[in-house]
Amino acid sequence: MRSGIMTVELNENSMGDFLKDFDVKRISSGDILKGQVIDVNDKEVIVNINYAFDGVISKEELTNNDVSLNEVVKPGDILDVYVISPNDGEGYVQLSRLRALQITEKEDLKTAFKNEETIKVIVKEEVKGGLVAYYGSIRVFIPASLASRERVDLKTLLGKEIEVRLTELDLRNRKIVASRRILEEEAYEAKKKEIWKSIKSGEKREGIVKKVIKAGAIVDIGGVTGLIHINDLAWERVKRVEDVVNVGDKVTVFVGEVDAQNERVSLILKDVDKEPWKVHADSIKAGDVVEGKVVKFMSFGAFVELFPGVEGLVHINEITDENIAKPSDVLQMGQTVKVKVLDVNKADKRISLSIKDAVERSNEYMQYNDTEDGVTLGELFKGLF
């Protein structure tokens, strides 16, 4: 029986502060009070409201969920309660937690909407066009486009408590719309600003290829995207970006030029420590005859690759003594040729080559005849060029 329940003396610090201004002589139906739980049983909750009589909350007025009351509240909890009746005829004040919440939740939403504050909601179901969530007992709609800044399966959010911001609040027509995406966008932008402050030219960064375009690859290095130009993918010539990287690849890149003001950064995939000129320049000397591969035609000559990333120019006059209109008249793309190194300019990374001089040197060998075996050196060298 309720008469056997003794009122627990309120903790001076917990209840005294928020009840000190309350006039205990004025309790009317519709009032919202603060109360402290003093007993919980299977059917109801007894609450001290600092009044001549304690209050009682029935299960129906405490929660909409079919759960034990002990799972909802426990002795010592402080609640907002709504006065249904100042006297239920048995010496108790009849209270409602649900009705109080309906009022205080609306006030919370009004304040949050006005001040653009974040609120927490629990996602209950997926519907056409988005998600239905609840702020206490109030229904909140989250459009699919506002559920996340990244593409997300809405089902993965069901049952979760998430933070959102209200974008529309019409309590009279029960139209309450919220966005999770706006918070993620703000967090993303804040993180991006921090990265722009920290990023330095020349440092190494881990990244993921997000997009491949004709000019190169777009790489995310942790909140900031930069471009690896096709010429910076590898030291050798790259015809197609996909020959080197594809979407989803994890890459280690070097940071090139940084323009924090306009949020632009160039990235380099090729290892700067393995720059071909550093590796091979000392092995290329004027007068040497070496093999190379034709990699590019110009009106004035052809470029021949001696090592991956190291090319030299054969001027059109150095291709042959014959009168030709263009290099492709006598050469083919990808053809392997012997070239003589005429000049090496390490500072400007330029090499002058000659094909006809290399041919003349080979012809000099062909003039000798190994009489002992009856085979000419010319025949031995035949086909090498």
Short mmCIF file of C-alpha atoms in Angstrom, two decimals:
data_model
loop_
_atom_site.label_atom_id
_atom_site.label_comp_id
_atom_site.label_asym_id
_atom_site.label_seq_id
_atom_site.Cartn_x
_atom_site.Cartn_y
_atom_site.Cartn_z
CA MET A 1 0.00 0.00 0.00
CA ARG A 2 1.18 3.53 -0.70
CA SER A 3 0.60 4.48 2.97
CA GLY A 4 3.53 2.29 3.94
CA ILE A 5 5.98 4.24 1.83
CA MET A 6 8.05 6.80 3.65
CA THR A 7 9.12 9.95 1.87
CA VAL A 8 12.87 10.04 1.39
CA GLU A 9 14.45 13.29 2.48
CA LEU A 10 15.76 15.09 -0.59
CA ASN A 11 19.43 15.59 -1.01
CA GLU A 12 20.08 19.25 -0.22
CA ASN A 13 22.34 19.78 -3.22
CA SER A 14 20.36 17.81 -5.79
CA MET A 15 16.82 18.97 -5.05
CA GLY A 16 17.22 22.07 -2.95
CA ASP A 17 18.70 24.16 -5.74
CA PHE A 18 15.95 23.67 -8.26
CA LEU A 19 13.03 23.66 -5.79
CA LYS A 20 14.02 26.59 -3.57
CA ASP A 21 11.97 29.05 -5.62
CA PHE A 22 8.93 26.78 -5.91
CA ASP A 23 5.79 27.87 -4.00
CA VAL A 24 4.54 24.60 -2.51
CA LYS A 25 1.15 26.13 -1.75
CA ARG A 26 0.32 26.57 -5.43
CA ILE A 27 -0.02 23.32 -7.35
CA SER A 28 -2.51 23.21 -10.17
CA SER A 29 -3.36 20.85 -12.99
CA GLY A 30 -1.08 21.50 -15.96
CA ASP A 31 1.93 22.60 -13.91
CA ILE A 32 5.38 21.25 -14.81
CA LEU A 33 7.37 20.41 -11.68
CA LYS A 34 10.71 18.88 -10.78
CA GLY A 35 10.50 15.68 -8.77
CA GLN A 36 12.82 13.05 -7.32
CA VAL A 37 12.00 9.35 -7.55
CA ILE A 38 11.74 7.75 -4.11
CA ASP A 39 10.21 4.36 -4.94
CA VAL A 40 9.60 2.16 -8.01
CA ASN A 41 7.34 -0.91 -8.18
CA ASP A 42 5.67 -2.92 -10.94
CA LYS A 43 2.73 -0.55 -11.42
CA GLU A 44 3.82 2.96 -10.48
CA VAL A 45 6.55 5.36 -9.39
CA ILE A 46 6.41 7.50 -6.24
CA VAL A 47 7.95 10.96 -6.55
CA ASN A 48 8.83 13.62 -3.99
CA ILE A 49 7.78 17.01 -5.40
CA ASN A 50 8.55 19.01 -2.23
CA TYR A 51 4.87 19.32 -1.49
CA ALA A 52 2.62 18.30 1.36
CA PHE A 53 1.81 15.14 -0.62
CA ASP A 54 4.03 12.94 -2.71
CA GLY A 55 3.27 12.36 -6.37
CA VAL A 56 2.49 9.13 -8.19
CA ILE A 57 3.15 8.23 -11.84
CA SER A 58 1.31 5.26 -13.31
CA LYS A 59 3.05 3.00 -15.80
CA GLU A 60 0.90 4.39 -18.63
CA GLU A 61 2.02 7.92 -17.78
CA LEU A 62 5.69 6.97 -17.41
CA THR A 63 6.57 5.23 -20.68
CA ASN A 64 5.15 4.08 -24.00
CA ASN A 65 7.42 1.05 -24.06
CA ASP A 66 6.42 -2.33 -22.64
CA VAL A 67 9.35 -2.60 -20.23
CA SER A 68 9.84 -2.88 -16.50
CA LEU A 69 9.58 0.47 -14.75
CA ASN A 70 12.97 -0.19 -13.14
CA GLU A 71 14.48 -0.02 -16.63
CA VAL A 72 13.08 3.49 -17.09
CA VAL A 73 13.78 5.16 -13.73
CA LYS A 74 15.38 4.34 -10.40
CA PRO A 75 15.27 5.91 -6.91
CA GLY A 76 17.16 9.17 -6.83
CA ASP A 77 16.42 10.14 -10.47
CA ILE A 78 15.16 13.68 -10.99
CA LEU A 79 12.34 14.10 -13.50
CA ASP A 80 10.18 16.75 -15.09
CA VAL A 81 6.58 15.83 -14.20
CA TYR A 82 3.18 17.15 -15.30
CA VAL A 83 0.42 17.63 -12.70
CA ILE A 84 -2.70 15.74 -13.81
CA SER A 85 -4.54 16.21 -10.51
CA PRO A 86 -3.35 17.91 -7.30
CA ASN A 87 -5.21 15.25 -5.27
CA ASP A 88 -6.17 11.79 -6.48
CA GLY A 89 -8.39 11.14 -3.45
CA GLU A 90 -5.80 8.98 -1.72
CA GLY A 91 -3.49 11.74 -0.57
CA TYR A 92 -1.26 11.72 -3.67
CA VAL A 93 -0.67 14.15 -6.52
CA GLN A 94 -1.34 12.38 -9.84
CA LEU A 95 1.60 13.03 -12.20
CA SER A 96 2.68 12.25 -15.76
CA ARG A 97 6.19 12.00 -17.08
CA LEU A 98 5.06 11.55 -20.69
CA ARG A 99 2.96 14.71 -20.72
CA ALA A 100 5.81 16.67 -19.17
CA LEU A 101 8.18 15.36 -21.80
CA GLN A 102 5.84 16.34 -24.60
CA ILE A 103 5.97 19.92 -23.34
CA THR A 104 9.66 20.11 -22.41
CA GLU A 105 10.74 18.27 -25.58
CA LYS A 106 8.95 20.85 -27.71
CA GLU A 107 10.67 23.63 -25.79
CA ASP A 108 13.99 21.86 -26.25
CA LEU A 109 13.42 21.65 -29.99
CA LYS A 110 12.43 25.31 -30.21
CA THR A 111 15.62 26.33 -28.40
CA ALA A 112 17.78 23.98 -30.48
CA PHE A 113 16.28 25.25 -33.74
CA LYS A 114 16.66 28.89 -32.75
CA ASN A 115 20.27 28.51 -31.61
CA GLU A 116 21.27 25.96 -34.30
CA GLU A 117 22.22 23.48 -31.59
CA THR A 118 22.86 19.75 -32.00
CA ILE A 119 20.31 17.27 -30.64
CA LYS A 120 20.38 13.49 -30.27
CA VAL A 121 17.68 11.32 -31.80
CA ILE A 122 17.08 7.58 -32.04
CA VAL A 123 16.49 6.20 -35.54
CA LYS A 124 13.43 3.94 -35.55
CA GLU A 125 12.57 3.09 -39.15
CA GLU A 126 13.37 3.55 -42.82
CA VAL A 127 10.59 5.06 -44.93
CA LYS A 128 10.27 6.28 -48.48
CA GLY A 129 12.73 9.13 -48.90
CA GLY A 130 14.60 8.81 -45.63
CA LEU A 131 14.50 7.89 -41.96
CA VAL A 132 12.09 8.38 -39.07
CA ALA A 133 13.76 9.16 -35.75
CA TYR A 134 12.46 10.27 -32.37
CA TYR A 135 13.48 12.99 -29.97
CA GLY A 136 11.83 11.50 -26.92
CA SER A 137 8.22 11.14 -28.08
CA ILE A 138 8.47 13.60 -30.99
CA ARG A 139 8.82 12.29 -34.55
CA VAL A 140 11.70 13.69 -36.57
CA PHE A 141 12.19 13.08 -40.30
CA ILE A 142 15.70 12.79 -41.77
CA PRO A 143 15.70 12.89 -45.61
CA ALA A 144 18.00 10.32 -47.25
CA SER A 145 20.05 13.15 -48.80
CA LEU A 146 20.69 14.58 -45.32
CA ALA A 147 21.52 11.29 -43.59
CA SER A 148 25.25 11.46 -44.39
CA ARG A 149 27.77 13.35 -46.53
CA GLU A 150 28.98 9.98 -47.84
CA ARG A 151 26.77 7.45 -49.58
CA VAL A 152 25.40 5.21 -46.83
CA ASP A 153 22.98 2.29 -46.50
CA LEU A 154 20.18 3.78 -44.39
CA LYS A 155 19.51 0.39 -42.76
CA THR A 156 22.87 0.62 -40.98
CA LEU A 157 21.53 3.56 -38.95
CA LEU A 158 18.40 1.82 -37.63
CA GLY A 159 18.28 1.63 -33.84
CA LYS A 160 21.24 3.99 -33.43
CA GLU A 161 21.36 7.24 -31.52
CA ILE A 162 22.78 9.91 -33.81
CA GLU A 163 23.44 13.62 -33.60
CA VAL A 164 21.50 15.90 -35.94
CA ARG A 165 20.60 19.54 -36.44
CA LEU A 166 17.07 20.75 -37.11
CA THR A 167 16.55 22.30 -40.54
CA GLU A 168 12.77 22.76 -40.30
CA LEU A 169 10.48 23.04 -37.25
CA ASP A 170 6.70 23.30 -37.61
CA LEU A 171 5.25 21.86 -34.39
CA ARG A 172 1.66 22.81 -35.25
CA ASN A 173 1.74 20.69 -38.43
CA ARG A 174 4.14 18.17 -36.90
CA LYS A 175 6.71 18.79 -39.61
CA ILE A 176 10.14 18.43 -38.06
CA VAL A 177 13.11 17.85 -40.36
CA ALA A 178 16.72 17.27 -39.32
CA SER A 179 20.10 16.77 -40.97
CA ARG A 180 23.03 14.62 -39.97
CA ARG A 181 24.94 15.57 -43.08
CA ILE A 182 25.28 19.24 -42.08
CA LEU A 183 27.20 18.22 -38.94
CA GLU A 184 29.45 15.88 -40.90
CA GLU A 185 30.12 18.63 -43.44
CA GLU A 186 31.14 21.01 -40.66
CA ALA A 187 33.42 18.38 -39.11
CA TYR A 188 34.91 17.65 -42.53
CA GLU A 189 35.57 21.31 -43.24
CA ALA A 190 37.13 21.81 -39.79
CA LYS A 191 39.38 18.80 -40.31
CA LYS A 192 40.30 20.03 -43.78
CA LYS A 193 41.35 23.43 -42.42
CA GLU A 194 43.62 21.74 -39.90
CA ILE A 195 45.20 19.65 -42.64
CA TRP A 196 45.82 22.71 -44.80
CA LYS A 197 47.62 24.30 -41.86
CA SER A 198 49.85 21.27 -41.38
CA ILE A 199 50.59 20.14 -44.94
CA LYS A 200 54.11 20.94 -46.15
CA SER A 201 55.75 20.67 -49.54
CA GLY A 202 58.15 17.74 -49.82
CA GLU A 203 56.61 15.55 -47.11
CA LYS A 204 55.26 12.05 -47.63
CA ARG A 205 51.55 11.30 -47.23
CA GLU A 206 49.44 8.17 -47.46
CA GLY A 207 46.43 8.47 -49.73
CA ILE A 208 43.68 6.69 -51.63
CA VAL A 209 42.95 7.18 -55.32
CA LYS A 210 39.42 8.61 -55.54
CA LYS A 211 39.14 9.34 -59.25
CA VAL A 212 41.07 8.78 -62.46
CA ILE A 213 40.94 11.42 -65.18
CA LYS A 214 42.82 11.87 -68.44
CA ALA A 215 45.18 14.43 -66.87
CA GLY A 216 46.07 12.27 -63.86
CA ALA A 217 44.69 10.87 -60.61
CA ILE A 218 42.73 12.57 -57.80
CA VAL A 219 43.99 11.35 -54.41
CA ASP A 220 42.54 11.85 -50.93
CA ILE A 221 45.34 12.32 -48.39
CA GLY A 222 43.09 12.44 -45.34
CA GLY A 223 40.44 15.08 -45.88
CA VAL A 224 42.27 16.92 -48.66
CA THR A 225 42.33 15.90 -52.31
CA GLY A 226 45.19 16.65 -54.64
CA LEU A 227 46.10 15.88 -58.24
CA ILE A 228 48.90 13.62 -59.39
CA HIS A 229 49.56 14.85 -62.90
CA ILE A 230 50.11 12.06 -65.40
CA ASN A 231 53.73 13.19 -65.78
CA ASP A 232 54.26 12.73 -62.03
CA LEU A 233 52.91 9.18 -61.87
CA ALA A 234 56.21 7.60 -62.97
CA TRP A 235 59.60 8.63 -64.26
CA GLU A 236 59.00 6.88 -67.57
CA ARG A 237 56.37 8.10 -70.02
CA VAL A 238 52.83 7.11 -69.04
CA LYS A 239 50.25 6.75 -71.83
CA ARG A 240 47.24 5.90 -69.64
CA VAL A 241 46.76 6.74 -65.96
CA GLU A 242 45.16 3.31 -65.45
CA ASP A 243 48.47 1.68 -66.39
CA VAL A 244 49.84 2.96 -63.06
CA VAL A 245 46.94 3.49 -60.62
CA ASN A 246 43.23 2.77 -60.36
CA VAL A 247 40.37 3.98 -58.13
CA GLY A 248 40.70 2.57 -54.61
CA ASP A 249 44.48 2.06 -54.74
CA LYS A 250 46.43 3.02 -51.63
CA VAL A 251 49.46 5.11 -52.55
CA THR A 252 52.36 6.89 -50.89
CA VAL A 253 52.83 10.31 -52.43
CA PHE A 254 55.13 13.29 -52.09
CA VAL A 255 53.54 16.70 -51.60
CA GLY A 256 54.45 19.11 -54.40
CA GLU A 257 53.22 22.69 -54.57
CA VAL A 258 50.79 23.77 -51.84
CA ASP A 259 48.28 26.60 -52.31
CA ALA A 260 46.43 26.61 -48.99
CA GLN A 261 44.51 29.79 -49.78
CA ASN A 262 42.84 28.26 -52.83
CA GLU A 263 42.97 24.74 -51.33
CA ARG A 264 45.06 23.21 -54.09
CA VAL A 265 47.93 20.78 -53.81
CA SER A 266 49.92 18.87 -56.38
CA LEU A 267 51.07 15.37 -55.53
CA ILE A 268 53.88 13.21 -56.89
CA LEU A 269 53.77 9.44 -56.99
CA LYS A 270 57.19 8.81 -58.50
CA ASP A 271 59.88 8.46 -55.84
CA VAL A 272 61.93 11.67 -55.77
CA ASP A 273 64.89 9.72 -54.37
CA LYS A 274 64.97 7.60 -57.52
CA GLU A 275 64.99 10.48 -59.98
CA PRO A 276 66.50 8.91 -63.13
CA TRP A 277 68.94 11.72 -63.77
CA LYS A 278 70.40 11.26 -60.30
CA VAL A 279 70.67 7.53 -60.85
CA HIS A 280 71.90 7.38 -64.46
CA ALA A 281 73.41 10.76 -65.41
CA ASP A 282 76.99 9.82 -64.45
CA SER A 283 76.86 6.73 -66.65
CA ILE A 284 76.06 8.75 -69.82
CA LYS A 285 79.16 10.28 -71.43
CA ALA A 286 79.75 12.12 -74.68
CA GLY A 287 81.12 9.78 -77.35
CA ASP A 288 79.38 6.68 -76.03
CA VAL A 289 77.29 4.58 -78.40
CA VAL A 290 74.29 3.10 -76.61
CA GLU A 291 70.91 1.60 -77.37
CA GLY A 292 67.64 3.45 -76.85
CA LYS A 293 63.95 3.35 -77.74
CA VAL A 294 62.11 5.88 -79.88
CA VAL A 295 59.37 7.35 -77.66
CA LYS A 296 58.27 10.60 -79.29
CA PHE A 297 58.28 12.39 -82.62
CA MET A 298 58.58 16.13 -83.13
CA SER A 299 58.85 18.10 -86.36
CA PHE A 300 62.50 18.83 -85.55
CA GLY A 301 63.55 15.37 -84.44
CA ALA A 302 62.86 12.31 -82.31
CA PHE A 303 63.23 11.64 -78.60
CA VAL A 304 64.98 8.43 -77.66
CA GLU A 305 64.70 6.94 -74.16
CA LEU A 306 68.06 5.72 -72.85
CA PHE A 307 66.79 4.78 -69.37
CA PRO A 308 63.27 5.01 -67.92
CA GLY A 309 62.82 8.75 -67.40
CA VAL A 310 66.01 9.76 -69.25
CA GLU A 311 65.54 10.83 -72.85
CA GLY A 312 67.72 12.49 -75.44
CA LEU A 313 66.94 14.36 -78.65
CA VAL A 314 68.05 13.17 -82.04
CA HIS A 315 67.78 16.24 -84.24
CA ILE A 316 66.31 15.50 -87.67
CA ASN A 317 69.71 16.26 -89.23
CA GLU A 318 71.30 13.59 -86.98
CA ILE A 319 68.94 10.80 -87.99
CA THR A 320 70.32 10.11 -91.48
CA ASP A 321 72.32 11.72 -94.25
CA GLU A 322 69.33 11.29 -96.49
CA ASN A 323 66.96 14.22 -96.99
CA ILE A 324 63.79 13.41 -94.99
CA ALA A 325 60.68 15.52 -94.31
CA LYS A 326 59.96 14.14 -90.88
CA PRO A 327 61.50 11.63 -88.41
CA SER A 328 58.73 9.09 -88.96
CA ASP A 329 59.87 8.68 -92.56
CA VAL A 330 62.68 6.41 -91.37
CA LEU A 331 61.87 5.65 -87.71
CA GLN A 332 59.03 3.87 -85.93
CA MET A 333 57.58 4.52 -82.46
CA GLY A 334 59.01 2.00 -80.01
CA GLN A 335 61.87 1.06 -82.33
CA THR A 336 65.19 0.17 -80.69
CA VAL A 337 68.09 2.14 -82.19
CA LYS A 338 71.77 2.68 -81.59
CA VAL A 339 72.67 6.30 -80.82
CA LYS A 340 75.87 8.16 -80.21
CA VAL A 341 75.93 10.64 -77.31
CA LEU A 342 76.99 14.03 -78.67
CA ASP A 343 76.52 16.15 -75.55
CA VAL A 344 75.23 15.82 -71.95
CA ASN A 345 73.87 18.83 -70.07
CA LYS A 346 73.14 17.60 -66.54
CA ALA A 347 72.03 21.01 -65.28
CA ASP A 348 69.27 21.35 -67.90
CA LYS A 349 68.73 17.58 -68.17
CA ARG A 350 69.34 17.59 -71.90
CA ILE A 351 71.13 15.04 -74.05
CA SER A 352 71.99 15.46 -77.73
CA LEU A 353 72.12 12.21 -79.69
CA SER A 354 72.97 11.09 -83.20
CA ILE A 355 71.78 8.01 -85.01
CA LYS A 356 73.83 8.52 -88.20
CA ASP A 357 77.10 8.83 -86.24
CA ALA A 358 76.31 5.58 -84.45
CA VAL A 359 75.67 3.95 -87.82
CA GLU A 360 78.98 5.26 -89.19
CA ARG A 361 80.83 3.79 -86.21
CA SER A 362 79.17 0.45 -86.81
CA ASN A 363 80.08 0.63 -90.50
CA GLU A 364 83.72 1.12 -89.56
CA TYR A 365 83.66 -2.26 -87.85
CA MET A 366 81.96 -3.82 -90.83
CA GLN A 367 84.96 -2.94 -93.02
CA TYR A 368 87.21 -5.35 -91.16
CA ASN A 369 87.45 -8.96 -92.26
CA ASP A 370 88.29 -11.82 -89.96
CA THR A 371 90.28 -13.86 -92.56
CA GLU A 372 91.01 -16.68 -90.15
CA ASP A 373 87.38 -17.78 -89.95
CA GLY A 374 86.39 -16.44 -93.32
CA VAL A 375 83.54 -14.44 -91.75
CA THR A 376 83.43 -10.65 -92.00
CA LEU A 377 82.70 -8.55 -88.92
CA GLY A 378 80.21 -6.74 -91.11
CA GLU A 379 78.20 -9.92 -91.33
CA LEU A 380 78.44 -10.42 -87.55
CA PHE A 381 77.11 -6.91 -86.89
CA LYS A 382 74.40 -7.17 -89.53
CA GLY A 383 70.92 -6.74 -88.00
CA LEU A 384 72.13 -4.99 -84.86
CA PHE A 385 70.72 -1.75 -86.23
#
